[in-house]
Coordinates of C-alpha atoms in Angstrom, one line a residue:
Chain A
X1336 CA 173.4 125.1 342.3
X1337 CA 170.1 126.0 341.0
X1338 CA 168.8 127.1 344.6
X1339 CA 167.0 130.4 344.8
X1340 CA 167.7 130.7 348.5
X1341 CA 171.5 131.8 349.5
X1342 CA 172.4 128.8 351.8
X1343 CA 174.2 131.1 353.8
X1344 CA 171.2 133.3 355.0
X1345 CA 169.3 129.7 355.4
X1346 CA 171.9 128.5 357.7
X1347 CA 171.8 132.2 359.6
X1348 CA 168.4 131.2 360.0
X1349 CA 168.4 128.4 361.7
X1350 CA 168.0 128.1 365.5
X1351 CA 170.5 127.4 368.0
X1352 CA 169.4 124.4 368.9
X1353 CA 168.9 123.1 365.3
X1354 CA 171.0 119.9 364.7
X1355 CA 173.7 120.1 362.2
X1356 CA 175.5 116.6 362.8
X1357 CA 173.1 113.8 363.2
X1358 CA 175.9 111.4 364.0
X1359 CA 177.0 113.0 367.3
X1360 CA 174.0 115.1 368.3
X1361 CA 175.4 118.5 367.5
X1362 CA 173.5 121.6 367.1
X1363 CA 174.4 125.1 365.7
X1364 CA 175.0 126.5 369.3
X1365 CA 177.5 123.9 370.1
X1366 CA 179.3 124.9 367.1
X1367 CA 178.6 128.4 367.3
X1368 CA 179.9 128.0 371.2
X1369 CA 183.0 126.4 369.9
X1370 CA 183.9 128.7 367.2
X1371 CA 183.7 132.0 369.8
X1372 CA 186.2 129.5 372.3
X1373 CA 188.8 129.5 369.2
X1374 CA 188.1 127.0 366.5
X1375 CA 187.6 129.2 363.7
X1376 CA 188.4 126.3 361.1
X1377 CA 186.7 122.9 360.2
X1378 CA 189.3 120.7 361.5
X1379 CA 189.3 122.4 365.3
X1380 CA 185.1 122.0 365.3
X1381 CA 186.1 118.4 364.2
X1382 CA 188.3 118.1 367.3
X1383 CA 186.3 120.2 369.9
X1384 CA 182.8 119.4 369.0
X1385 CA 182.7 116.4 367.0
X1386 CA 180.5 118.1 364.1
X1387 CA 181.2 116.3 361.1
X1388 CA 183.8 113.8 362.3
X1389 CA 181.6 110.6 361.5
X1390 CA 180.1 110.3 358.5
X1391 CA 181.1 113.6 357.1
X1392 CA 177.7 114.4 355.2
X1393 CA 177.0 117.6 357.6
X1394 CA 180.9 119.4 356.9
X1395 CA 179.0 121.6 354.2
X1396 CA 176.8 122.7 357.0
X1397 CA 179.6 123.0 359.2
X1398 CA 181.4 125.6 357.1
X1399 CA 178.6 127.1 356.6
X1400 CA 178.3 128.0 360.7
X1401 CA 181.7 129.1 360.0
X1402 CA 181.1 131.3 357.3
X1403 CA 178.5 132.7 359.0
X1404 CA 179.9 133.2 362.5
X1405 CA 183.1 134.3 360.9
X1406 CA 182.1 136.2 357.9
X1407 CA 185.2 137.5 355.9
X1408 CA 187.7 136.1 358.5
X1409 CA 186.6 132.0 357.3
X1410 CA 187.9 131.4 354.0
X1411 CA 186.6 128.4 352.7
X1412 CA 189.4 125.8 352.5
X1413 CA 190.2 124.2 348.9
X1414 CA 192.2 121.8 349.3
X1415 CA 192.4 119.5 352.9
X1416 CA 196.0 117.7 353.6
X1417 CA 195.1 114.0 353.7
X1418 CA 195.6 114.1 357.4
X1419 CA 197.7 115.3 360.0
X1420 CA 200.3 113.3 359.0
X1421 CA 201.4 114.7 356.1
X1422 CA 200.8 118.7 354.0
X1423 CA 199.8 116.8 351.0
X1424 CA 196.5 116.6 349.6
X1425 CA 195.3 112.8 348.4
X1426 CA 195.7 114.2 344.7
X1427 CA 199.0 115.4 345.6
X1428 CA 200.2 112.3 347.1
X1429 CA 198.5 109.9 344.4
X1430 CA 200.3 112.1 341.6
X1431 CA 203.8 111.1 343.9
X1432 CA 203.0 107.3 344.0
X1433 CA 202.6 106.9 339.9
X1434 CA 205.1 109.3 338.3
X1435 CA 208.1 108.4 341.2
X1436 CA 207.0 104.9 341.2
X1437 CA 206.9 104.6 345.2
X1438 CA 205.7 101.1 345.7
X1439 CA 205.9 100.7 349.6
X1440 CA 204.1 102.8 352.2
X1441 CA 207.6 103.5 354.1
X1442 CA 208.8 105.0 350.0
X1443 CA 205.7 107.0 350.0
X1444 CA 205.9 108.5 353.7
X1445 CA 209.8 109.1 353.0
X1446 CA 209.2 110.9 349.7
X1447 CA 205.9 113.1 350.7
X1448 CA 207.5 114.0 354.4
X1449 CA 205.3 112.8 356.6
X1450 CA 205.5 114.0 360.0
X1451 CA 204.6 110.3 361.8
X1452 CA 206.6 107.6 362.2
X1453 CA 203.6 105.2 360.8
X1454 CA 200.7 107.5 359.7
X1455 CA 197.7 107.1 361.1
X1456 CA 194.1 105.7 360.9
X1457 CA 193.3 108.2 358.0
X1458 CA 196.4 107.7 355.9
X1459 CA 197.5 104.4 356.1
X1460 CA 194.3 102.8 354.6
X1461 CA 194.4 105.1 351.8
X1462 CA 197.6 104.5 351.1
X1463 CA 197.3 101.0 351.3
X1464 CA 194.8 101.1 348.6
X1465 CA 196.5 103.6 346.4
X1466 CA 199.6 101.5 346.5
X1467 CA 197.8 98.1 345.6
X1468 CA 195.4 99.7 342.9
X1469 CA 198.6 101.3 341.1
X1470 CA 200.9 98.6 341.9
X1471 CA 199.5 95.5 342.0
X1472 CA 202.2 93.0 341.3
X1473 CA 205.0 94.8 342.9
X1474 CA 203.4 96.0 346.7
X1475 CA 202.4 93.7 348.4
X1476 CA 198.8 94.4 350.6
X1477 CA 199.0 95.7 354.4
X1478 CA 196.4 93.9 356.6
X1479 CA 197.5 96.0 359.5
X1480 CA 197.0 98.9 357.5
X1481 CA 193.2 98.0 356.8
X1482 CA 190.2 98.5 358.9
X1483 CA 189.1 95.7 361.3
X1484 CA 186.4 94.7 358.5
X1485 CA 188.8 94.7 355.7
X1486 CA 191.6 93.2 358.0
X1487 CA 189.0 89.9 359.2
X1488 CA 186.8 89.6 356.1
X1489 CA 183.9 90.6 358.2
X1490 CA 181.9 93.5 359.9
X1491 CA 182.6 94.4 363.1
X1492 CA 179.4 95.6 365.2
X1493 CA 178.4 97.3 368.1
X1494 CA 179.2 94.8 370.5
X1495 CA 182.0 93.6 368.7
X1496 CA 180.8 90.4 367.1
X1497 CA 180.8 90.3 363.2
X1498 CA 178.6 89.6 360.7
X1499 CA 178.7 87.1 357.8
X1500 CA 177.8 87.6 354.3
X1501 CA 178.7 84.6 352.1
X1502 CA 178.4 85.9 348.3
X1503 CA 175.4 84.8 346.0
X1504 CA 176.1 85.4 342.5
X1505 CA 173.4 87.8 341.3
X1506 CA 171.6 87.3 343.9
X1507 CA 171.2 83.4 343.2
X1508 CA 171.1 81.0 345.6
X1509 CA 169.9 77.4 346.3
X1510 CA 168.3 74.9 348.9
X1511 CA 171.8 73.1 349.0
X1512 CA 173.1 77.0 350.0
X1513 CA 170.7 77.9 352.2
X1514 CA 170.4 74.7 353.7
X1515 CA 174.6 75.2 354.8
X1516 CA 173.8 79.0 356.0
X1517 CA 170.8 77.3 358.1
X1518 CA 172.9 74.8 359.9
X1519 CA 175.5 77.9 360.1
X1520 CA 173.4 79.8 361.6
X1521 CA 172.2 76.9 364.5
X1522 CA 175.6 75.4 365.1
X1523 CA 177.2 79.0 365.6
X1524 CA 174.1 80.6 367.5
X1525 CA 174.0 83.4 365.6
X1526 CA 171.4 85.9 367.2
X1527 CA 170.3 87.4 363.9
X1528 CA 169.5 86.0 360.4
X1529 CA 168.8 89.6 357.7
X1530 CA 168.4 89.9 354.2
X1531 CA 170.1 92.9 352.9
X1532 CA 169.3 95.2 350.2
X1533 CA 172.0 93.7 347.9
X1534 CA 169.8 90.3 347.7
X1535 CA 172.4 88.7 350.0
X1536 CA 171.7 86.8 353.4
X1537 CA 173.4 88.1 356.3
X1538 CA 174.7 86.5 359.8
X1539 CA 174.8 88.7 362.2
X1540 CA 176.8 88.7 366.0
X1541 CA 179.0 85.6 365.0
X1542 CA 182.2 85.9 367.6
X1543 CA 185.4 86.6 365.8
X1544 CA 186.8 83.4 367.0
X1545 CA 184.2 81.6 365.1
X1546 CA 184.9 83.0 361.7
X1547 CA 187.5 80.9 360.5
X1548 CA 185.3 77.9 361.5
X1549 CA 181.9 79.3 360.1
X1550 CA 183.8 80.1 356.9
X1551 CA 185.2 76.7 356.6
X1552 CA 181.4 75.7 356.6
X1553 CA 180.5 78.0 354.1
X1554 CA 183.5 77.2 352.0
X1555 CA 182.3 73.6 352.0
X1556 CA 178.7 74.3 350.7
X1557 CA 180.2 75.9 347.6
X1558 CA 180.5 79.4 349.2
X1559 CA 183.3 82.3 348.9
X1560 CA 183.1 85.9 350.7
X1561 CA 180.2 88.4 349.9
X1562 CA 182.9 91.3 350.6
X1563 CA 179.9 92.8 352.3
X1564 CA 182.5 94.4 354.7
X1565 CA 184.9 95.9 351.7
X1566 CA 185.7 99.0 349.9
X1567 CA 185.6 97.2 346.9
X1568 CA 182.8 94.7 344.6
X1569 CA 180.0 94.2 347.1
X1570 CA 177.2 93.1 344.9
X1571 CA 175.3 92.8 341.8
X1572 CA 171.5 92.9 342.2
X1573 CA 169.5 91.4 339.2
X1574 CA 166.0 90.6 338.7
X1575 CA 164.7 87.4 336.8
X1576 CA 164.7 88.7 333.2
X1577 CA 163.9 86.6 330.5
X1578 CA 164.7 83.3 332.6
X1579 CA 161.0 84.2 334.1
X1580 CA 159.7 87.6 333.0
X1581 CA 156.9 88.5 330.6
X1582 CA 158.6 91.4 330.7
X1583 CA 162.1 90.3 330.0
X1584 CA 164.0 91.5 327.1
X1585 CA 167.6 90.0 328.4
X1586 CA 169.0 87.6 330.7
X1587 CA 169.3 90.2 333.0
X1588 CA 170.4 87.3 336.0
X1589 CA 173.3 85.8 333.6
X1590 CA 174.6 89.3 333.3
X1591 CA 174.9 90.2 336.3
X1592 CA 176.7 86.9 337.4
X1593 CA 178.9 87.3 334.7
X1594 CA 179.8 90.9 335.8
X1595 CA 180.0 89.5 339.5
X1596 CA 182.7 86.8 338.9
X1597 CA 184.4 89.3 336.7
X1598 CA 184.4 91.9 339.3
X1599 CA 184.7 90.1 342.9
X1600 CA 187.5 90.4 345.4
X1601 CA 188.9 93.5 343.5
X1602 CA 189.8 96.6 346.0
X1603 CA 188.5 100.2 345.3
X1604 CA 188.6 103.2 346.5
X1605 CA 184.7 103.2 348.0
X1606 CA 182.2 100.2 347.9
X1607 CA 180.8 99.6 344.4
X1608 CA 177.6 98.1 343.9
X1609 CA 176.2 97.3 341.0
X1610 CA 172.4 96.2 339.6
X1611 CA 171.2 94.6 335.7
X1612 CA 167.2 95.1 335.5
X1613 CA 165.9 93.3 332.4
X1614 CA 163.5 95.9 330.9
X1615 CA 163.1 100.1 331.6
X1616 CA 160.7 98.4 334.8
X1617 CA 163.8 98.3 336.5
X1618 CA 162.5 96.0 339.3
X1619 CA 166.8 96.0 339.9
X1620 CA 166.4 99.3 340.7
X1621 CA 170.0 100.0 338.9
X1622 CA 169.5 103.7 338.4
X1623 CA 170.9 104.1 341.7
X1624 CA 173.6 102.1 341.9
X1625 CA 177.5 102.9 341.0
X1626 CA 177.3 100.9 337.8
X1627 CA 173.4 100.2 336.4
X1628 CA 172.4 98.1 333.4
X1629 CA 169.0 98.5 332.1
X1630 CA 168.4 95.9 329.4
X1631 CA 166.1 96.8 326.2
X1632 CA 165.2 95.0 323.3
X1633 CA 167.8 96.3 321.4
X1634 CA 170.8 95.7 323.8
X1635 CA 172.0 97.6 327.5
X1636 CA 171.7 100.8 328.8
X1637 CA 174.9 101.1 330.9
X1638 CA 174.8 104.6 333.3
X1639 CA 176.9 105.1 336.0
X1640 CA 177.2 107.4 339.5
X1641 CA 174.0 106.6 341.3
X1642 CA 173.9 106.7 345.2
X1643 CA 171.0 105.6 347.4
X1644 CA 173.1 106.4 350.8
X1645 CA 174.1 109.5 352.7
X1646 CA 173.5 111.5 348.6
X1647 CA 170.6 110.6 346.7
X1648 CA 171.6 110.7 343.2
X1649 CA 170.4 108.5 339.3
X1650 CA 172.9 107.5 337.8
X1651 CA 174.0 108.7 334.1
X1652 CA 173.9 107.4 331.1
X1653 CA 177.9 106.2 330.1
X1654 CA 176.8 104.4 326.6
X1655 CA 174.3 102.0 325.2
X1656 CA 176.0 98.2 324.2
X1657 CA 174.6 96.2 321.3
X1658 CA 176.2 93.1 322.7
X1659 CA 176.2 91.9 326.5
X1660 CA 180.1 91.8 326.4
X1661 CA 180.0 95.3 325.1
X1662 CA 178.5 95.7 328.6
X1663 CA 180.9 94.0 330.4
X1664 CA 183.5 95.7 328.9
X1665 CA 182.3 99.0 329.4
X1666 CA 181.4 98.0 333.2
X1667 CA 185.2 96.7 333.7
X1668 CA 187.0 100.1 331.8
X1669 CA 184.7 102.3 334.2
X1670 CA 185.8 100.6 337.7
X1671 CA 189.3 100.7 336.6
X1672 CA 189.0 104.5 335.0
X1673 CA 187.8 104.8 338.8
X1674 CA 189.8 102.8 340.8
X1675 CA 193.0 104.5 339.0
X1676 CA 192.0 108.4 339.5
X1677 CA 189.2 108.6 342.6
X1678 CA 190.4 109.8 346.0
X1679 CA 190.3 107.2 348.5
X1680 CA 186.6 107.2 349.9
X1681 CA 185.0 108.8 347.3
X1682 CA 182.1 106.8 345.7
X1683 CA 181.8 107.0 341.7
X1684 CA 179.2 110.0 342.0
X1685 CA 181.6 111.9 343.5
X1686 CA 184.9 110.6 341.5
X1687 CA 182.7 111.9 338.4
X1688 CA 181.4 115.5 339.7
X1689 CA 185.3 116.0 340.2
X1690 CA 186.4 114.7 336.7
X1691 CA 183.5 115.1 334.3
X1692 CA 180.9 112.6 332.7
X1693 CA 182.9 113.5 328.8
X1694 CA 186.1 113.0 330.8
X1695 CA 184.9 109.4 331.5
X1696 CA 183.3 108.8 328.6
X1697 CA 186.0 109.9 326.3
X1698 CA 188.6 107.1 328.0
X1699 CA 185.8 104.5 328.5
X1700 CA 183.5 105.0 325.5
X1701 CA 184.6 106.5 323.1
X1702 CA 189.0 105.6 322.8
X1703 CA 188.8 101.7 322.3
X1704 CA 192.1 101.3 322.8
X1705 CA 192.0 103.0 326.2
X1706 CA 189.2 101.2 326.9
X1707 CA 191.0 97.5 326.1
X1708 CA 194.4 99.2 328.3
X1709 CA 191.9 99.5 331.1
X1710 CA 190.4 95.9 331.0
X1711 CA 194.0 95.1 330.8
X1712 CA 195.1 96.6 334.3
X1713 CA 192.3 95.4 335.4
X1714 CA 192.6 92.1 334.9
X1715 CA 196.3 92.3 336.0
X1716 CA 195.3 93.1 339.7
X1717 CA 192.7 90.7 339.6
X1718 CA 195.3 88.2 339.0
X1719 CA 196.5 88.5 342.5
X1720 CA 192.6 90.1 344.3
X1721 CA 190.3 87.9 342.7
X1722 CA 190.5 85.1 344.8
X1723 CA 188.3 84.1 348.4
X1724 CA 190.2 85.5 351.7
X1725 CA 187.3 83.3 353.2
X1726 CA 189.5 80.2 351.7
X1727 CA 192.3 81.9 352.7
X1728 CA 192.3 82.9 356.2
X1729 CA 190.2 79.5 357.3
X1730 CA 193.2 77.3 355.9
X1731 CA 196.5 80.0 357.0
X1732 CA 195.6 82.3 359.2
X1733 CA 192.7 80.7 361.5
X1734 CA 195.1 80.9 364.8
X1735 CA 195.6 84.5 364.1
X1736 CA 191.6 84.6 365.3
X1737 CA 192.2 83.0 368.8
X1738 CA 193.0 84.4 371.5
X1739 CA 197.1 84.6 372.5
X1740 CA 196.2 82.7 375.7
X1741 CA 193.7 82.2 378.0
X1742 CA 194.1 83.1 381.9
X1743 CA 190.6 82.3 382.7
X1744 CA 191.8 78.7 384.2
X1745 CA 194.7 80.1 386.4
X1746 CA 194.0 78.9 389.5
X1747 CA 192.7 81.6 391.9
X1748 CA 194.7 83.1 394.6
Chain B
X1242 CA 206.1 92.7 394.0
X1243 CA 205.7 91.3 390.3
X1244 CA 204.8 88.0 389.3
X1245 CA 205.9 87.9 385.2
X1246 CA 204.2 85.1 383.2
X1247 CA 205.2 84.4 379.5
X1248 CA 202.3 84.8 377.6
X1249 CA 203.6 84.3 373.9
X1250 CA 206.5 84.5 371.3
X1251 CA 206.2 88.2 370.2
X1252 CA 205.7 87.2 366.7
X1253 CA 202.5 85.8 367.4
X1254 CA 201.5 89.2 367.7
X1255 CA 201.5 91.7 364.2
X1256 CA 203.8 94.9 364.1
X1257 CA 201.2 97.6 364.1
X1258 CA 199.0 95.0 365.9
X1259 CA 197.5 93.4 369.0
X1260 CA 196.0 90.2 370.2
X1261 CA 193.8 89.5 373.0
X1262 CA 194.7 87.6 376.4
X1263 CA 191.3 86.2 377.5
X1264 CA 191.1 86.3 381.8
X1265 CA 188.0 86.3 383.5
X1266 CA 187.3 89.5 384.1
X1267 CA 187.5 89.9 380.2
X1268 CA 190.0 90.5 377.8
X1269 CA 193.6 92.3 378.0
X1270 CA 194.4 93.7 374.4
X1271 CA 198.7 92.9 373.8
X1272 CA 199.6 95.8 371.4
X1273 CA 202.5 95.5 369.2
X1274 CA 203.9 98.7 367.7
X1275 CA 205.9 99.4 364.7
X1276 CA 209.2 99.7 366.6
X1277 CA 208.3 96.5 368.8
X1278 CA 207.3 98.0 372.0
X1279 CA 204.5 96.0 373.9
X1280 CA 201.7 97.6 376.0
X1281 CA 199.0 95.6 377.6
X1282 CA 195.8 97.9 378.3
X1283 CA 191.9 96.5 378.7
X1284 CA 190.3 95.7 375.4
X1285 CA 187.7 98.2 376.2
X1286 CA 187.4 101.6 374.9
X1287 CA 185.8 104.4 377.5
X1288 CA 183.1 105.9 374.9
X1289 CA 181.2 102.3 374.0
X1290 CA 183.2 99.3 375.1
X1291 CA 184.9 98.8 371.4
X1292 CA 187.3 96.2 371.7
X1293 CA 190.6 97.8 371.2
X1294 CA 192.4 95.0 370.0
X1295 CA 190.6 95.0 366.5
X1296 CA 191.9 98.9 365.8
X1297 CA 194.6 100.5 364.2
X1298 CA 197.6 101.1 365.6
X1299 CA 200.1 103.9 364.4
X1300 CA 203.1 105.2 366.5
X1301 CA 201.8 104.3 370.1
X1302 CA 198.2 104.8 370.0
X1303 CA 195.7 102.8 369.0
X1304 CA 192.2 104.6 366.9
X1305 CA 189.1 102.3 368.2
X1306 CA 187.4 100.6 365.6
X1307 CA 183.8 101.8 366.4
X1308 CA 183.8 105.6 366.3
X1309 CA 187.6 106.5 366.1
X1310 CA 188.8 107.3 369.2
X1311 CA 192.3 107.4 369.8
X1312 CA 193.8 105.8 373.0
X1313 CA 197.8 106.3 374.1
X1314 CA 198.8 102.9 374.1
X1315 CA 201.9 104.4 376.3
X1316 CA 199.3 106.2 379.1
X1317 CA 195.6 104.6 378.2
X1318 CA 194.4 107.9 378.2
X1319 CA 192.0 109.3 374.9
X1320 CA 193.9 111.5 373.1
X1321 CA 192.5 114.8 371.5
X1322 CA 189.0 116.2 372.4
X1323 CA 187.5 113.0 373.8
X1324 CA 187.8 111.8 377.4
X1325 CA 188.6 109.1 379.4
X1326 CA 191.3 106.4 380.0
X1327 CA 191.4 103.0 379.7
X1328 CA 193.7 100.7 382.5
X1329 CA 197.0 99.8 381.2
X1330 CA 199.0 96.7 383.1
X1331 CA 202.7 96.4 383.2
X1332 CA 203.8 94.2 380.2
X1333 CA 207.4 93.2 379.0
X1334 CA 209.8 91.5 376.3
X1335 CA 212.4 89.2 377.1
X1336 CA 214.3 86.7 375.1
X1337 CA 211.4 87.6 372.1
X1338 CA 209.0 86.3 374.7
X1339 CA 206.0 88.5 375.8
X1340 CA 205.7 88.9 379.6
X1341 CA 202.7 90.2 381.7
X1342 CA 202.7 90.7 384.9
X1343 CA 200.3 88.4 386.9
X1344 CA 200.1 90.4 390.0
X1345 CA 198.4 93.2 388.3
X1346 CA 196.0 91.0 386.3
X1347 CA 194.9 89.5 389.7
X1348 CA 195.0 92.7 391.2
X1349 CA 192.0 94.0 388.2
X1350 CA 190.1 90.6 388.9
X1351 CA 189.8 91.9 392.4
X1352 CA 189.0 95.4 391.5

């Protein structure tokens, strides 16, 4: 930390009524409150005030109340059990899955002791995910282990409608395309028609018994699922590169298709999105993105580890590729490198503070036979993932979306 | 006095799972749990209306799919910190069929 200001004495210095989590309205005093009615550690002001139980960015903070409040009686915790259910950290239980070769969630819950009968909300999508990423071919996936969004290929909202993102390679799209999401959008009444920052068109409040149907549509007009709702491939953003640019120096739009259909429908442990810009402009804007391609004259700056989100980070440079399949490869070895070591939940920025930028360059740069075993496993699990659950669900699992039965034409007393 | 209609085969509903039973006063969320016990309870969750149904379900609680909240599937009542308690309606399995009773679902209508 190159601060000059102890964050401590900055957090003593705030107000009582200063607000420390955003996402439930929390202020210092609350917390302060809390910790002098017993909850001395971050999981009890989790549980009594909320702090820091959504989207997690304010738990720095909240320690900090602690450590300030508490002084030498808060020790600052290292390492968090995964959840209630179980002692083990994620590393710890991660570690279990690959070198006992636990392949089902009931092995894994057996071998690690946990103290529930079927985990929980926490646990069960991480395992889930851990399981699938290490063994693809032998465990099979868990929809009921998955979030409602991963679960229905869509993203719940507020008032429990979902929304609709059919994929568009690159960001590429056609009158024939948009002409299907148009009569999508009248023949379903959906409310709300959004571009999103991934270059992707977005249908929002469509009712869940529609999406089989609205995908069917989709399906028809050439379209598969934009995974908008997934912890895996969400999208590649491009600009026009030499297809239209002055500018140009590669086909910055080709590239990033290519690294879309490479890359789609495989799970990971955050969402991973991805952006090609054809010259240092970076109209893109790649250098925040997980994975960023900047092309030059002389081939592809590949970086990795941005975030635009809750952190603001640019990403790193990983290596420079003469040849666009250099990049590709490179791309591929550093999702995998990912997908096999990050905790669940943890974006590439944070998978690489944790390991190290030379720890990640050494297996996906700079050994080329690691690299190649990683495109390997890769490919293996996309064997079985990279395929549309759009397709999927309309043609197998569509009555699964109805309702089990309708009482609203009983007959009234 | 109850009044048990057959709803559906229990298979139609997931282990770990539920479905909804549309009635006019809204929906009834049919939980399934891992060992096969059935609960009915409104697909409504106290803090902002998130439909239960689409949650997770572990043991015999279900975690809301908005902001987390975890409801006894056993009671209705929010477990932990959080308050409040969702209505639960009598609901059975016989023969692998699921039963609700029709009584109480009239009974809510009137409510």
């Amino acid at each position: 930390m190159g601060d000059t200001v102890d964050p401590l004495s900055a957090v003593a210095a705030l107000p009582r009524d200063a607000e420390i989590c955003g996402c439930n309205g929390i202020s210092k005093g609350q917390i302060e409150d809390a910790i002098a009615a017993g909850s001395t550690d971050l999981g009890a002001i989790k549980a009594t005030t909320k702090a820091s139980a959504s989207c997690g960015t304010c738990t720095g903070l909240v320690e900090q109340v602690l450590a300030v409040s508490l002084g030498d009686a808060f020790v600052m915790p290292t390492a968090q059990p995964m959840c209630g259910c179980t002692d083990m950290t994620h590393e710890d239980v991660r570690r279990m899955i690959k070198s006992q070769r636990l392949t089902s969630m009931a092995e894994v819950m057996q071998e690690c002791g946990w103290k529930t009968p079927c985990g929980c909300h926490v646990c069960r999508p991480a395992l889930n995910f851990y399981l699938l990423a290490d063994w693809p071919l032998e465990y099979r996936d868990d929809p009921q282990s998955r979030f409602i969004n991963e679960r229905k290929h869509a993203n719940i909202q507020k008032d429990g409608t979902f929304s609709v993102v059919p994929r568009m390679w690159g960001g590429i799209t056609n009158a024939n395309e948009l002409r299907a999401i148009a009569d999508a959008a009248d023949k379903y009444n959906v409310p709300t028609v959004k571009v999103t920052g991934g270059q992707r068109i977005d249908l929002l409040g469509v009712k869940g018994e529609d999406l089989p149907a609205i995908w069917a549509d989709l399906n028809a007009a050439g379209m598969v699922s934009g995974h908008a709702y997934s912890k895996g491939l969400r999208t590649v953003k491009t600009c026009v590169g030499t297809d239209h640019c002055r500018f140009g120096t590669q086909d910055s739009t080709g590239l990033g298709i290519k690294l879309e259909k490479a890359l789609w429908g495989s799970w990971t442990p955050h969402k991973v999105k991805l952006a090609v810009s054809g010259c240092p402009r970076n109209c893109a804007e790649a250098t925040c993105k997980d994975v960023g391609v900047i092309c030059v004259d002389s081939g592809y700056e590949v970086s990795v580890g941005g975030a635009a989100g809750m952190d603001l980070k640019e990403t790193e440079a990983l290596a420079k590729a003469a040849t666009e399949q250099e990049a590709i490869d490179l791309t591929i070895a550093f999702v995998q490198l990912y997908r096999e070591h990050a905790k669940y939940l943890d974006r590439p920025y944070k998978f690489i503070a944790k390991f190290g930028l030379d720890w990640v360059k050494e297996r996906v740069v700079d050994d080329l036979d690691e690299r190649v075993a990683l495109i390997e496993r890769f490919e293996l699990s996309q064997s079985i993932y990279r395929k549309d659950p759009w397709a999927e669900h309309a043609a197998e699992k569509a009555e699964s979306y109805q309702p089990l039965a309708n009482l609203t034409l009983e007959a009234a007393e | 006095m109850t009044d048990w209609i057959d709803i559906a085969d229990l298979n139609d509903v997931p282990k770990r799972g539920a479905r909804v039973v549309k009635t006019r006063e809204g929906c009834v969320a049919i939980f399934r749990t891992g060992a096969d016990q059935v609960f009915a309870l409104d697909n409504t969750c106290p803090h902002k209306q998130g439909p239960l149904a689409e949650g997770i379900v572990h043991g015999a609680s279900v975690t809301c799919p908005l902001h987390n909240w975890v409801i006894s599937l056993e009671t209705g009542l929010v477990q932990g910190e959080d308050e409040g308690q969702v209505a639960t309606y009598p609901a059975r399995v016989e023969g692998g069929r699921i039963l609700l009773d029709a009584t109480f679902l009239r009974a809510r209508a009137v409510a």
